[in-house]
CSV table of C-alpha atoms in Angstrom, one decimal:
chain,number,residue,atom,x,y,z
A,1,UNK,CA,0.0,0.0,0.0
A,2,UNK,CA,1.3,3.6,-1.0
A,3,UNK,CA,-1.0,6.2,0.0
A,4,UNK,CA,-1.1,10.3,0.8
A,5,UNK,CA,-3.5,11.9,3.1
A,6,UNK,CA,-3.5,15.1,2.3
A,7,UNK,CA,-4.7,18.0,4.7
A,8,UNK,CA,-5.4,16.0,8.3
A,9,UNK,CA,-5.4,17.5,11.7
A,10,UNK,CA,-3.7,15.7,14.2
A,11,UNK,CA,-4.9,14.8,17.4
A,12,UNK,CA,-2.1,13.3,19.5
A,13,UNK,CA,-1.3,15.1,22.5
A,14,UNK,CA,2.3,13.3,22.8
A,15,UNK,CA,2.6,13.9,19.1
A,16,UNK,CA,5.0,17.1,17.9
A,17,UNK,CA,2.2,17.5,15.5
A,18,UNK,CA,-0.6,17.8,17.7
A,19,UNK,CA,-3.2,19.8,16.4
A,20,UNK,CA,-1.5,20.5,13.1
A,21,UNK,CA,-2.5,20.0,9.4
A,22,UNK,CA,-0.4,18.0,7.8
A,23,UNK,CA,0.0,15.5,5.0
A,24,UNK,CA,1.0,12.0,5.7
A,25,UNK,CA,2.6,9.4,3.6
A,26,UNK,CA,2.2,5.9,4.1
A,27,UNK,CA,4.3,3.3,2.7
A,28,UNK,CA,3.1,-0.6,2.8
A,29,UNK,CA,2.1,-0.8,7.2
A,30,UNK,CA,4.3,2.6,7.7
A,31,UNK,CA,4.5,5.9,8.0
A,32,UNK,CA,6.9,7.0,5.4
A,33,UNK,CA,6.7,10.7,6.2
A,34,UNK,CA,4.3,13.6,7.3
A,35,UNK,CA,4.8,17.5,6.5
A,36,UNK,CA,4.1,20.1,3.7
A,37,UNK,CA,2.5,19.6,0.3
A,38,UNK,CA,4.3,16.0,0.0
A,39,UNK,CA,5.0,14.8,-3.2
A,40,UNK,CA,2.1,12.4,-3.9
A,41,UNK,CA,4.5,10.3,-6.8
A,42,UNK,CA,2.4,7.0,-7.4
A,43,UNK,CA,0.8,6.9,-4.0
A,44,UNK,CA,-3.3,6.8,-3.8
A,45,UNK,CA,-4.3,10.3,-2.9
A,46,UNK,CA,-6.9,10.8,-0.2
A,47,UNK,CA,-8.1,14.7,0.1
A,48,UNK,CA,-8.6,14.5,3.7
A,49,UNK,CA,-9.7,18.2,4.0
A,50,UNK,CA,-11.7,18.9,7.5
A,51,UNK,CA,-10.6,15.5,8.9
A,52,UNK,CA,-8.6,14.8,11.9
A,53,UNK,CA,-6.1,11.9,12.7
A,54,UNK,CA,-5.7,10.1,15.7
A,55,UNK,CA,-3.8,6.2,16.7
A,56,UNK,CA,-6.2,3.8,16.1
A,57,UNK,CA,-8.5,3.5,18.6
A,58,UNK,CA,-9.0,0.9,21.0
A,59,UNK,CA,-12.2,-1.0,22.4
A,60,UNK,CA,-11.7,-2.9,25.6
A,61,UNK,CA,-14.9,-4.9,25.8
A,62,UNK,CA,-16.8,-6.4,22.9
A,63,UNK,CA,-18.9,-9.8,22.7
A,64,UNK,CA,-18.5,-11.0,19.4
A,65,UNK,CA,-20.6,-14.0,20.0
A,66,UNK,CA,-18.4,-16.3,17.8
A,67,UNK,CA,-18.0,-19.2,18.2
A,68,UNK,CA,-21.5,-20.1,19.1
A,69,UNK,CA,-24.3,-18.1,18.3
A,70,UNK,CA,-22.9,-16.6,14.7
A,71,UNK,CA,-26.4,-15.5,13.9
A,72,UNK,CA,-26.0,-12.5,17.0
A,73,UNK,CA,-22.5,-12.0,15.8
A,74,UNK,CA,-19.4,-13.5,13.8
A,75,UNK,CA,-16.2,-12.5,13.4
A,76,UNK,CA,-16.6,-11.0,10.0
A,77,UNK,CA,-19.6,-8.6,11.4
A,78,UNK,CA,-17.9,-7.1,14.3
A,79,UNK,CA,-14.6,-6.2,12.7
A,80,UNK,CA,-17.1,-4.2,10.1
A,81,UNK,CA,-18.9,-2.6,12.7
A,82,UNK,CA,-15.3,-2.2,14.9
A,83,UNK,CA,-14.2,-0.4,11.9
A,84,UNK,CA,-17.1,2.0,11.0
A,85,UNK,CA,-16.8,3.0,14.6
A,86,UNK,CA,-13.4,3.9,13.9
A,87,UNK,CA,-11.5,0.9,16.3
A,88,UNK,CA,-8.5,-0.9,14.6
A,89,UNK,CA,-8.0,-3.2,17.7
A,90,UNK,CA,-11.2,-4.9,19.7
A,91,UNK,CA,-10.9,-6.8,23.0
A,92,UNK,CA,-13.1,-9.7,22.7
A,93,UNK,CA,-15.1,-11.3,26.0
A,94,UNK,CA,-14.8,-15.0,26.7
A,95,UNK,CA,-18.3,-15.2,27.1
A,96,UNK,CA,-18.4,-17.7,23.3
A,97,UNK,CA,-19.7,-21.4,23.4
A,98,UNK,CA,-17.8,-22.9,24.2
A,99,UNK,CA,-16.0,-20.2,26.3
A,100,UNK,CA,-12.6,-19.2,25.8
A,101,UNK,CA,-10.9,-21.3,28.5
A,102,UNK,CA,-8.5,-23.4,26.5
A,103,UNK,CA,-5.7,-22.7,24.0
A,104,UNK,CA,-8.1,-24.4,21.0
A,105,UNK,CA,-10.9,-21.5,21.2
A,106,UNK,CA,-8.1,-18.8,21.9
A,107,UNK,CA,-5.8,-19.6,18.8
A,108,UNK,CA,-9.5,-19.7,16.6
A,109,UNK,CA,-10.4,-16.5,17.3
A,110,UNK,CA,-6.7,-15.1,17.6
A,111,UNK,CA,-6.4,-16.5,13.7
A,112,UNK,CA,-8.9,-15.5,12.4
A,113,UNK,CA,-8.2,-11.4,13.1
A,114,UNK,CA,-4.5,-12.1,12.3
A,115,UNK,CA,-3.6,-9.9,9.5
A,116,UNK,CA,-6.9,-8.0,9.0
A,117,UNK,CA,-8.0,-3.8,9.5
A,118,UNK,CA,-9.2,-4.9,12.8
A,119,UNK,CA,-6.8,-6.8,15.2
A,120,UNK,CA,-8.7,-9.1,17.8
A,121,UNK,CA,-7.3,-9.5,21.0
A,122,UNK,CA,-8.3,-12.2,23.0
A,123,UNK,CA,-9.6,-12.1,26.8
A,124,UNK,CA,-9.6,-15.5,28.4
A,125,UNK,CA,-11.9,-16.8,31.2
A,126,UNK,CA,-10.7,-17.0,34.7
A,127,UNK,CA,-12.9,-20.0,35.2
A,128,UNK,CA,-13.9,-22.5,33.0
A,129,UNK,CA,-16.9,-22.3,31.5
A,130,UNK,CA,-16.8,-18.8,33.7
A,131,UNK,CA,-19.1,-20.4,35.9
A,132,UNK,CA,-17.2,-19.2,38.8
A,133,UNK,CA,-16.3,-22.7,40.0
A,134,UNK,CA,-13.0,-24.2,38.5
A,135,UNK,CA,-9.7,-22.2,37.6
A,136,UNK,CA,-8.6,-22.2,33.9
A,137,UNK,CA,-4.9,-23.1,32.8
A,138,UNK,CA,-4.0,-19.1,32.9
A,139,UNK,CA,-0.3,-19.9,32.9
A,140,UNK,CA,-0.8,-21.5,29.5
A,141,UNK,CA,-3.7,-19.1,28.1
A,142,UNK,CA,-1.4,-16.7,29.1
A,143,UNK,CA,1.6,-18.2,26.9
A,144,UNK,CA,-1.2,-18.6,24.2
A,145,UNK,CA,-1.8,-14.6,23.8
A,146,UNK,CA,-4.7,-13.8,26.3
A,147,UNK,CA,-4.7,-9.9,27.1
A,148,UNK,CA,-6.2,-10.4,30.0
A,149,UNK,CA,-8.4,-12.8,32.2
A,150,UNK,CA,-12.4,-12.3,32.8
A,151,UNK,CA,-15.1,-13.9,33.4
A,152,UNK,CA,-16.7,-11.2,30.9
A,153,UNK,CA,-20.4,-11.3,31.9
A,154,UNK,CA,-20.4,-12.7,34.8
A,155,UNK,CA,-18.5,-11.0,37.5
A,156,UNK,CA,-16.3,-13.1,39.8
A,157,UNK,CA,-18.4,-14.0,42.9
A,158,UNK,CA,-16.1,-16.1,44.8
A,159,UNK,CA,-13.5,-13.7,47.1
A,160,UNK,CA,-11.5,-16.8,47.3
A,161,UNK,CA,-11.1,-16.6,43.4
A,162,UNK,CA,-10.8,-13.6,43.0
A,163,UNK,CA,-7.7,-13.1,45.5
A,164,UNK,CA,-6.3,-16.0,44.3
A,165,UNK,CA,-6.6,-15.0,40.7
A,166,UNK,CA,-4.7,-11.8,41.6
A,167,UNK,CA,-1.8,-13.7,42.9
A,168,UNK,CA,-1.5,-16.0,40.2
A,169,UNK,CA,-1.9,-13.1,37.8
A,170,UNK,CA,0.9,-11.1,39.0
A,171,UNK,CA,4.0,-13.2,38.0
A,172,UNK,CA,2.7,-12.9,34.9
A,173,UNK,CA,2.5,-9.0,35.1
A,174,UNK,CA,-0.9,-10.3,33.1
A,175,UNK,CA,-4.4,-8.4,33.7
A,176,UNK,CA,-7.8,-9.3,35.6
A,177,UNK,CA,-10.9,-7.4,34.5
A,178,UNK,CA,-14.0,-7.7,36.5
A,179,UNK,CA,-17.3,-6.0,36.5
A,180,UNK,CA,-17.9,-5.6,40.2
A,181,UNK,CA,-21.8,-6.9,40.9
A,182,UNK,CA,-23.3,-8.6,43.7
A,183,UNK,CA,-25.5,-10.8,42.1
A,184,UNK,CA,-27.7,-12.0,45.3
A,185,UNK,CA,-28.8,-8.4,45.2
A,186,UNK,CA,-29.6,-7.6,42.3
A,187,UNK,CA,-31.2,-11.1,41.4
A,188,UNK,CA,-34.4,-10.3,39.3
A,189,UNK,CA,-33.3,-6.3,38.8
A,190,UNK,CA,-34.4,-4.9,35.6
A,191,UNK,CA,-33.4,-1.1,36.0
A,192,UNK,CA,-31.5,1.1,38.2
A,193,UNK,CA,-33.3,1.1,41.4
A,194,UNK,CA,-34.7,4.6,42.1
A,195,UNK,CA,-37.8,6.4,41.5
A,196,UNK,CA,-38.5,6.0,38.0
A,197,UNK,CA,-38.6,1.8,38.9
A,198,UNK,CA,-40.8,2.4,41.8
A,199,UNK,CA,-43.1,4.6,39.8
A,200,UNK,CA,-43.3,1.8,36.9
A,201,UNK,CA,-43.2,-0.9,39.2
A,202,UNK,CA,-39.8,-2.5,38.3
A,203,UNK,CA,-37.6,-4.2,40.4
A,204,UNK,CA,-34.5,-2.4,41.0
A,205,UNK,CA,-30.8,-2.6,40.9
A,206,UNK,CA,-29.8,-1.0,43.5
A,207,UNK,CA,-26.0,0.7,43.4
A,208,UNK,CA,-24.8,-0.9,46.7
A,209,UNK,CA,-24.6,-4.2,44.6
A,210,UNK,CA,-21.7,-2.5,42.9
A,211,UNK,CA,-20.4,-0.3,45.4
A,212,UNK,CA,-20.7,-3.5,48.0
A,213,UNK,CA,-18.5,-5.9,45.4
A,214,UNK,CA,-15.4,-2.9,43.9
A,215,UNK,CA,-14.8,-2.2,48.3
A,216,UNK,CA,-14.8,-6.1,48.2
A,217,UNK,CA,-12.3,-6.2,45.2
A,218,UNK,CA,-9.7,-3.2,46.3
A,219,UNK,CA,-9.4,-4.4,49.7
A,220,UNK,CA,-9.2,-7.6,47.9
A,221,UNK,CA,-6.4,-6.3,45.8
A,222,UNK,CA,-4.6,-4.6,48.2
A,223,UNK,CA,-4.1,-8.0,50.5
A,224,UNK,CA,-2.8,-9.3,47.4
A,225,UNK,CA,-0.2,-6.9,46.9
A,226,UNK,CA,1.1,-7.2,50.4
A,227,UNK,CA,1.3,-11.1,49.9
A,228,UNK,CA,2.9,-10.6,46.3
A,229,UNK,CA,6.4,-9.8,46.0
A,230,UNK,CA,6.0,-8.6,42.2
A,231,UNK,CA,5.7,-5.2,41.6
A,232,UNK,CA,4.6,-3.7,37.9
A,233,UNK,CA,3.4,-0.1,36.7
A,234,UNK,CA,0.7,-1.6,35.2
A,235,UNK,CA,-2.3,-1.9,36.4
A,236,UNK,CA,-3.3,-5.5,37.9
A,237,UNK,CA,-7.1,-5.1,38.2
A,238,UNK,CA,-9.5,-3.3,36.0
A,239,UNK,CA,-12.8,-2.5,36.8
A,240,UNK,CA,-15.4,-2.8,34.0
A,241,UNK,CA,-17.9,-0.2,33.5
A,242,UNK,CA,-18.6,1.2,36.8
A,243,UNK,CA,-21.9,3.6,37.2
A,244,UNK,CA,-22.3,5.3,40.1
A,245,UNK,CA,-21.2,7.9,41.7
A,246,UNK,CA,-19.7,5.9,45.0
A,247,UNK,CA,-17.6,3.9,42.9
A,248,UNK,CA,-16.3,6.9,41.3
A,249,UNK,CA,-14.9,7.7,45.0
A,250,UNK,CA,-13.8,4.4,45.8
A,251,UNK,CA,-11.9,4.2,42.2
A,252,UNK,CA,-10.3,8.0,43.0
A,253,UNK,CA,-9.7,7.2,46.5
A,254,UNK,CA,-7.7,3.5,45.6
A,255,UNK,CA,-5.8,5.5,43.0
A,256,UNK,CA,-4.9,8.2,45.2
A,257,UNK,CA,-3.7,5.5,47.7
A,258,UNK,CA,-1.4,4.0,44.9
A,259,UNK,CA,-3.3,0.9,44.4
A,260,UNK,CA,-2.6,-0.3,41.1
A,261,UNK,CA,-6.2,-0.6,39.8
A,262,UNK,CA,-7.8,1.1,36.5
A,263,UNK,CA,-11.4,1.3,35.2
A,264,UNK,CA,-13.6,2.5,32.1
A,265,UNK,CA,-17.4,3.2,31.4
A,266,UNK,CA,-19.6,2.3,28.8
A,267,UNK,CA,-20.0,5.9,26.0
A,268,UNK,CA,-23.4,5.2,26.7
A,269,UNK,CA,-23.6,5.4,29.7
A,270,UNK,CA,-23.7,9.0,29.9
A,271,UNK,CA,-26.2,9.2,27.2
A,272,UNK,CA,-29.6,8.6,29.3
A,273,UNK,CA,-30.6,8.1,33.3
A,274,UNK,CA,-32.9,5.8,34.6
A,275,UNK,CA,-35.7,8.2,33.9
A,276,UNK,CA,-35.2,7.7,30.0
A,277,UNK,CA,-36.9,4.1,31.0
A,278,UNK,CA,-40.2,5.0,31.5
A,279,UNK,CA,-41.7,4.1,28.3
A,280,UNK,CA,-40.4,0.6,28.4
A,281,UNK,CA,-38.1,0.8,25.7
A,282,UNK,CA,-35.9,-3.0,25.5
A,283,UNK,CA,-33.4,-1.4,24.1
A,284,UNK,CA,-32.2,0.6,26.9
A,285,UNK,CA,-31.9,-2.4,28.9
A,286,UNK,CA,-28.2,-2.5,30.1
A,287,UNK,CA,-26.0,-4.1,32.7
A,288,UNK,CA,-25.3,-1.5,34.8
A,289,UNK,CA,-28.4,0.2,34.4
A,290,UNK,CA,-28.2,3.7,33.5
A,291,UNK,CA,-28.4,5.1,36.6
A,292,UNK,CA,-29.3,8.4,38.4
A,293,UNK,CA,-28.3,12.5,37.2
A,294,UNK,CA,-26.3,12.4,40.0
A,295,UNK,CA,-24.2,9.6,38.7
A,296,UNK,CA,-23.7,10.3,35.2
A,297,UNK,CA,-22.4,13.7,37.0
A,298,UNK,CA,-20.0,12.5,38.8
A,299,UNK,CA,-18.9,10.2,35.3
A,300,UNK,CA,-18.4,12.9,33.5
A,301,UNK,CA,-16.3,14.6,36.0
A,302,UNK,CA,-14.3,11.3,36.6
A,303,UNK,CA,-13.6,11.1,33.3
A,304,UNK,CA,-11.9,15.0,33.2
A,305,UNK,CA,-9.9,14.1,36.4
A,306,UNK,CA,-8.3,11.1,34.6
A,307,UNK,CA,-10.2,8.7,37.2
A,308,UNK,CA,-11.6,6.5,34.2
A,309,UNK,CA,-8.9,5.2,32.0
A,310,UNK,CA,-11.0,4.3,29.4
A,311,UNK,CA,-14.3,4.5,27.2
A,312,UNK,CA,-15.9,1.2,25.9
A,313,UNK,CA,-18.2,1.1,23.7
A,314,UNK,CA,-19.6,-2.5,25.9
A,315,UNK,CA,-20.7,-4.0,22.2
A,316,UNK,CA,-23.2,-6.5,23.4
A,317,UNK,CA,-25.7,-8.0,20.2
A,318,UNK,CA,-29.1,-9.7,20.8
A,319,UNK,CA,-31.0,-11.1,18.1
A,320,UNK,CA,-34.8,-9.8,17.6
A,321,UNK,CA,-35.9,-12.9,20.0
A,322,UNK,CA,-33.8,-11.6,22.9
A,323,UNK,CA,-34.9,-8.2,23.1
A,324,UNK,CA,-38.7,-7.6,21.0
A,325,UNK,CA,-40.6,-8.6,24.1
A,326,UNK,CA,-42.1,-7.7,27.6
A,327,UNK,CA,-39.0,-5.8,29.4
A,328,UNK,CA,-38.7,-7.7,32.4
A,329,UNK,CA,-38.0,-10.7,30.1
A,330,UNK,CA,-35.9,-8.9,27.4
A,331,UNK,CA,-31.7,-9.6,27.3
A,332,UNK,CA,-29.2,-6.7,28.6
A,333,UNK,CA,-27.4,-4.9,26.4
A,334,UNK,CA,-26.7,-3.1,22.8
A,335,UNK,CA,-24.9,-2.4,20.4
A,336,UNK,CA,-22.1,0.0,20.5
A,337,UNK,CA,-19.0,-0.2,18.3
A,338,UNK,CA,-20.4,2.3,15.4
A,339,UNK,CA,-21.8,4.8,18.1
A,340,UNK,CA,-19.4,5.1,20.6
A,341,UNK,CA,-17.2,8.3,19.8
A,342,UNK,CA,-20.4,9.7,18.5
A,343,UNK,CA,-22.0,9.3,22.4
A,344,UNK,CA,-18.8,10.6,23.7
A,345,UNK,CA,-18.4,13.4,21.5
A,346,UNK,CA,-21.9,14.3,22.3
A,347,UNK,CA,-22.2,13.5,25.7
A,348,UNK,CA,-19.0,12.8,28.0
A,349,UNK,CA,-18.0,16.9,28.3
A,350,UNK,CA,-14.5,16.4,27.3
A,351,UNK,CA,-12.4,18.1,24.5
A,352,UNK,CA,-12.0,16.2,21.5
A,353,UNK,CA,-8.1,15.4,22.4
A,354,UNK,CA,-9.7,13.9,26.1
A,355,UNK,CA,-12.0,11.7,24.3
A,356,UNK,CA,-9.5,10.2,21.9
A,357,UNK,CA,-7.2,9.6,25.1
A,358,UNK,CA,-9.5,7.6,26.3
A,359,UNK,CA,-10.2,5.8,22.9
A,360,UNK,CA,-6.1,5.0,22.6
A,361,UNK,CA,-3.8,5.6,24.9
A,362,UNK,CA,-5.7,5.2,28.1
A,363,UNK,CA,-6.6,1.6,26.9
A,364,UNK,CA,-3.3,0.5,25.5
A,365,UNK,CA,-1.4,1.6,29.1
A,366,UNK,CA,-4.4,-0.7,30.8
A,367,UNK,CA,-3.7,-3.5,28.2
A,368,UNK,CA,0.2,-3.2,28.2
A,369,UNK,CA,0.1,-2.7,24.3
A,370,UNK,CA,2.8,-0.3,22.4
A,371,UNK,CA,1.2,3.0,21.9
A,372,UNK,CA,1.7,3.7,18.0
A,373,UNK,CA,2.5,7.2,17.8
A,374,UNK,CA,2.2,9.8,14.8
A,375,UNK,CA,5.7,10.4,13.6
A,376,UNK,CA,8.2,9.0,10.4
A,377,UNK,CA,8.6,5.1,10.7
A,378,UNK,CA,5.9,4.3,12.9
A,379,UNK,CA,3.5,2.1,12.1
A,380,UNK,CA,0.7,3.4,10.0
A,381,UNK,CA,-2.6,2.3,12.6
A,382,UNK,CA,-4.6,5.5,12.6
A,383,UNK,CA,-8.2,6.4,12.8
A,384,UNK,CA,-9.7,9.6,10.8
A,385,UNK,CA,-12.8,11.1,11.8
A,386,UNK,CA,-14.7,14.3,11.6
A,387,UNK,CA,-15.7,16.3,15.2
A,388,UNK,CA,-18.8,18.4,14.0
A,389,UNK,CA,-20.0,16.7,11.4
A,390,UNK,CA,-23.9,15.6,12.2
A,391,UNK,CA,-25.0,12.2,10.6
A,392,UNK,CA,-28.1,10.0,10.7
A,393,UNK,CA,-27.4,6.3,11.9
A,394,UNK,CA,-29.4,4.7,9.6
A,395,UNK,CA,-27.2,1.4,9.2
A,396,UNK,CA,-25.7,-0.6,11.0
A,397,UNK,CA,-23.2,-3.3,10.4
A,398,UNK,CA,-23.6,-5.3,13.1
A,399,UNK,CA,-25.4,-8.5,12.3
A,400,UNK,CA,-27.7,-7.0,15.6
A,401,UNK,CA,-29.5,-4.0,15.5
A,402,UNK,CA,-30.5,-4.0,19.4
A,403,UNK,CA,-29.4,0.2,19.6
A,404,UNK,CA,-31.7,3.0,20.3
A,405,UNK,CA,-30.1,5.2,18.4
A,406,UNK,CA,-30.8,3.2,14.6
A,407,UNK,CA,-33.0,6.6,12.9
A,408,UNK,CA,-31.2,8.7,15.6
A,409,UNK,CA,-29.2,11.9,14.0
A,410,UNK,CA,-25.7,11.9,16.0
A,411,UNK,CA,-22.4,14.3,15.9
A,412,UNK,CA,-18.6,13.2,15.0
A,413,UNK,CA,-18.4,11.0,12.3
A,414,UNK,CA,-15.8,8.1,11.9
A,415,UNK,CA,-14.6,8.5,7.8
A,416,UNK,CA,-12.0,5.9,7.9
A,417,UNK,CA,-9.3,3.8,9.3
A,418,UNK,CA,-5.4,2.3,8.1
A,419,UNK,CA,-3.6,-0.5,10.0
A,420,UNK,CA,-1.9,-3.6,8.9
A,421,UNK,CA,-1.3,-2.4,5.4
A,422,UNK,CA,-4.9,-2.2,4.6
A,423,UNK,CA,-7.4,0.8,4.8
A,424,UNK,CA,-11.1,1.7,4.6
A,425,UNK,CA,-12.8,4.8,4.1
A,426,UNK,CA,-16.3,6.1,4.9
A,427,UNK,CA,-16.5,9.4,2.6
């Protein structure tokens, strides 16, 4: 591949470039040179006029749903939705049938994004089956190319586990993620337990089960690390998509302490509160619920402190079956790979360079991945994208269209993506 982009901004706060127009040369997976009026020779021209450049961008938590149930979600479908939402590297959840908790399902889905736009990185299951019962082989998954270690959807229970997970885990300077819930209490929960689910008669989820279970895991941690003698820079837990405004402290307060723990929300989980649930609407069924205005307040200011590390977009496709019925019985989750920056453009209160932070570098420190950076010989894995630009999301290319915001007119627009030598564009 030889190709010019003429005419981008760069957004790269550690980049000399930052917030410069410039024209960038790319030469089969490199970046040849950026500058001035280039000479374009035989290379592909792009006119890339109003567009800004950023790394690629990163997605820590996506359920691809292959293997297993292929008609939710293959493969092929999420790297095509991953790249019209402007990611060129995807963390898959174990939660696959069967689940990734042996080297044969890892090096399957590890194969099969070899090579391609989209790299797939692989998060294996702490327990097999991630039932919560049995250890996997971590040592070995580990050896095998796992990221990191989850249970994905289902949150580690068992403290026992959980501490012993951290030990295991910390040789191997490798990563636990877990979504801190306390599934006796919020057994039967359908919506963020508050006013709005009194007034419509739904059972709630009340924050305490998440407040109750993240003071369970720091402590947790914290034991840990005076039993461990390994020491990293890296964070040893992360906390998947927290949501209230406790955990906000708790997160702040751990940091502040030196606790080596990291976290991210959902992009839209700013986007609505509990209130926005009134009218029954499956689609906004998530796991956390959206929660209270006091909440997403506190978010949004965690996320301009540096608090959260990270914005997900929490990809999570249902088929029609699992969510066009009565809400109580109705799956959790959406879609969110082509609508993330969009929500967090639109929604999170931070500066353009903030959000994409949180879309690259934040992630890639979490995940202990090289941070590719805009200068002459690096590699070319780079995400373009317009800030202002309003567009309607009338497609979707996700094999699940379980998203409120299908019809919805939405703000910053992905336009295209280069990694691995290959390139797509959305002009």
């Amino acid at each position: 591949m030889k190709l010019l982009i003429r005419s981008a901004q760069i957004i790269d706060k550690k980049s000399p470039f930052n917030g410069q127009i410039k024209d960038i040369l790319i030469e089969g997976k490199n970046i040849k040179s950026i500058g001035d009026k280039l000479d374009a020779g035989d290379a592909e021209v792009i006119n890339a006029d109003g567009l800004c450049v950023s790394a690629g961008w990163v997605d820590m938590r996506v359920a691809s749903r292959d293997p297993g149930f292929e008609h939710k979600e293959d493969l092929t479908s999420v790297r095509a939705a991953a790249s019209h939402g402007g990611f060129t590297e995807i963390v898959l959840l174990p939660n696959t049938e069967p689940v990734v908790h042996s080297k044969d399902t890892l090096n399957y889905i590890r194969q099969s994004g070899s090579g391609g736009l989209v790299k797939l990185h692989v998060a294996a299951s702490v327990t097999r089956k991630a039932e919560g019962v049995d250890f996997t082989e971590m040592i070995d998954l580990h050896e095998a190319g796992a990221i990191a270690f989850t249970d994905g959807e289902h949150p580690v229970q068992n403290a026992d586990l959980f501490l012993k997970t951290i030990l295991y885990l910390q040789p191997l300077n490798a990563l636990l993620m877990n979504r801190p819930e306390d599934r006796q209490l919020t057994l039967y929960g359908q919506m963020h337990e508050g006013l709005t689910s009194t007034l419509i008669g739904m059972k709630g989820i009340p924050s305490l089960a998440e407040e109750m279970m993240l003071n369970r895991d720091l402590k947790l941690l914290e034991y840990a690390l005076e039993k461990s003698m390994y020491k990293s820079d890296s964070p040893a837990l992360h906390v998947s998509l927290i949501s209230t405004k406790r955990a906000v402290e708790l997160i702040r307060e751990a940091k502040k302490n030196g606790l080596p723990v990291s976290c991210d929300i959902a992009a839209h989980q700013v986007a609505f509160t509990d209130s926005d649930l009134i009218d029954f609407d499956t689609n906004l069924k998530v796991n956390p619920p959206f929660r209270s205005a006091e909440d997403v307040k506190a978010i949004r200011e965690a996320l301009a402190d540096g608090t959260i590390d990270a914005i997900v977009s929490d990809h999570n496709p249902h088929d029609e079956e699992s969510k066009n019925l009565e809400f109580d019985h109705a799956d959790f989750g959406i879609t969110g790979l082509e609508t993330a920056f969009s929500l967090a453009f639109m929604y999170s209160g931070l500066s353009v360079e903030d959000i994409i932070e949180k879309f690259t570098s934040g992630p890639r420190r979490v995940l202990r991945l090289q941070d590719p950076l805009l200068e002459e010989g690096a590699l070319a894995n780079l995400t373009f994208f317009e800030k202002d630009t309003n567009w309607t999301f009338n497609k979707s290319f996700s094999k699940s269209k379980n998203t409120p915001f299908l019809g919805q007119e939405l703000r910053g627009k992905v336009r295209g993506v280069v990694n691995n030598g290959k390139q797509e564009w959305y002009l």
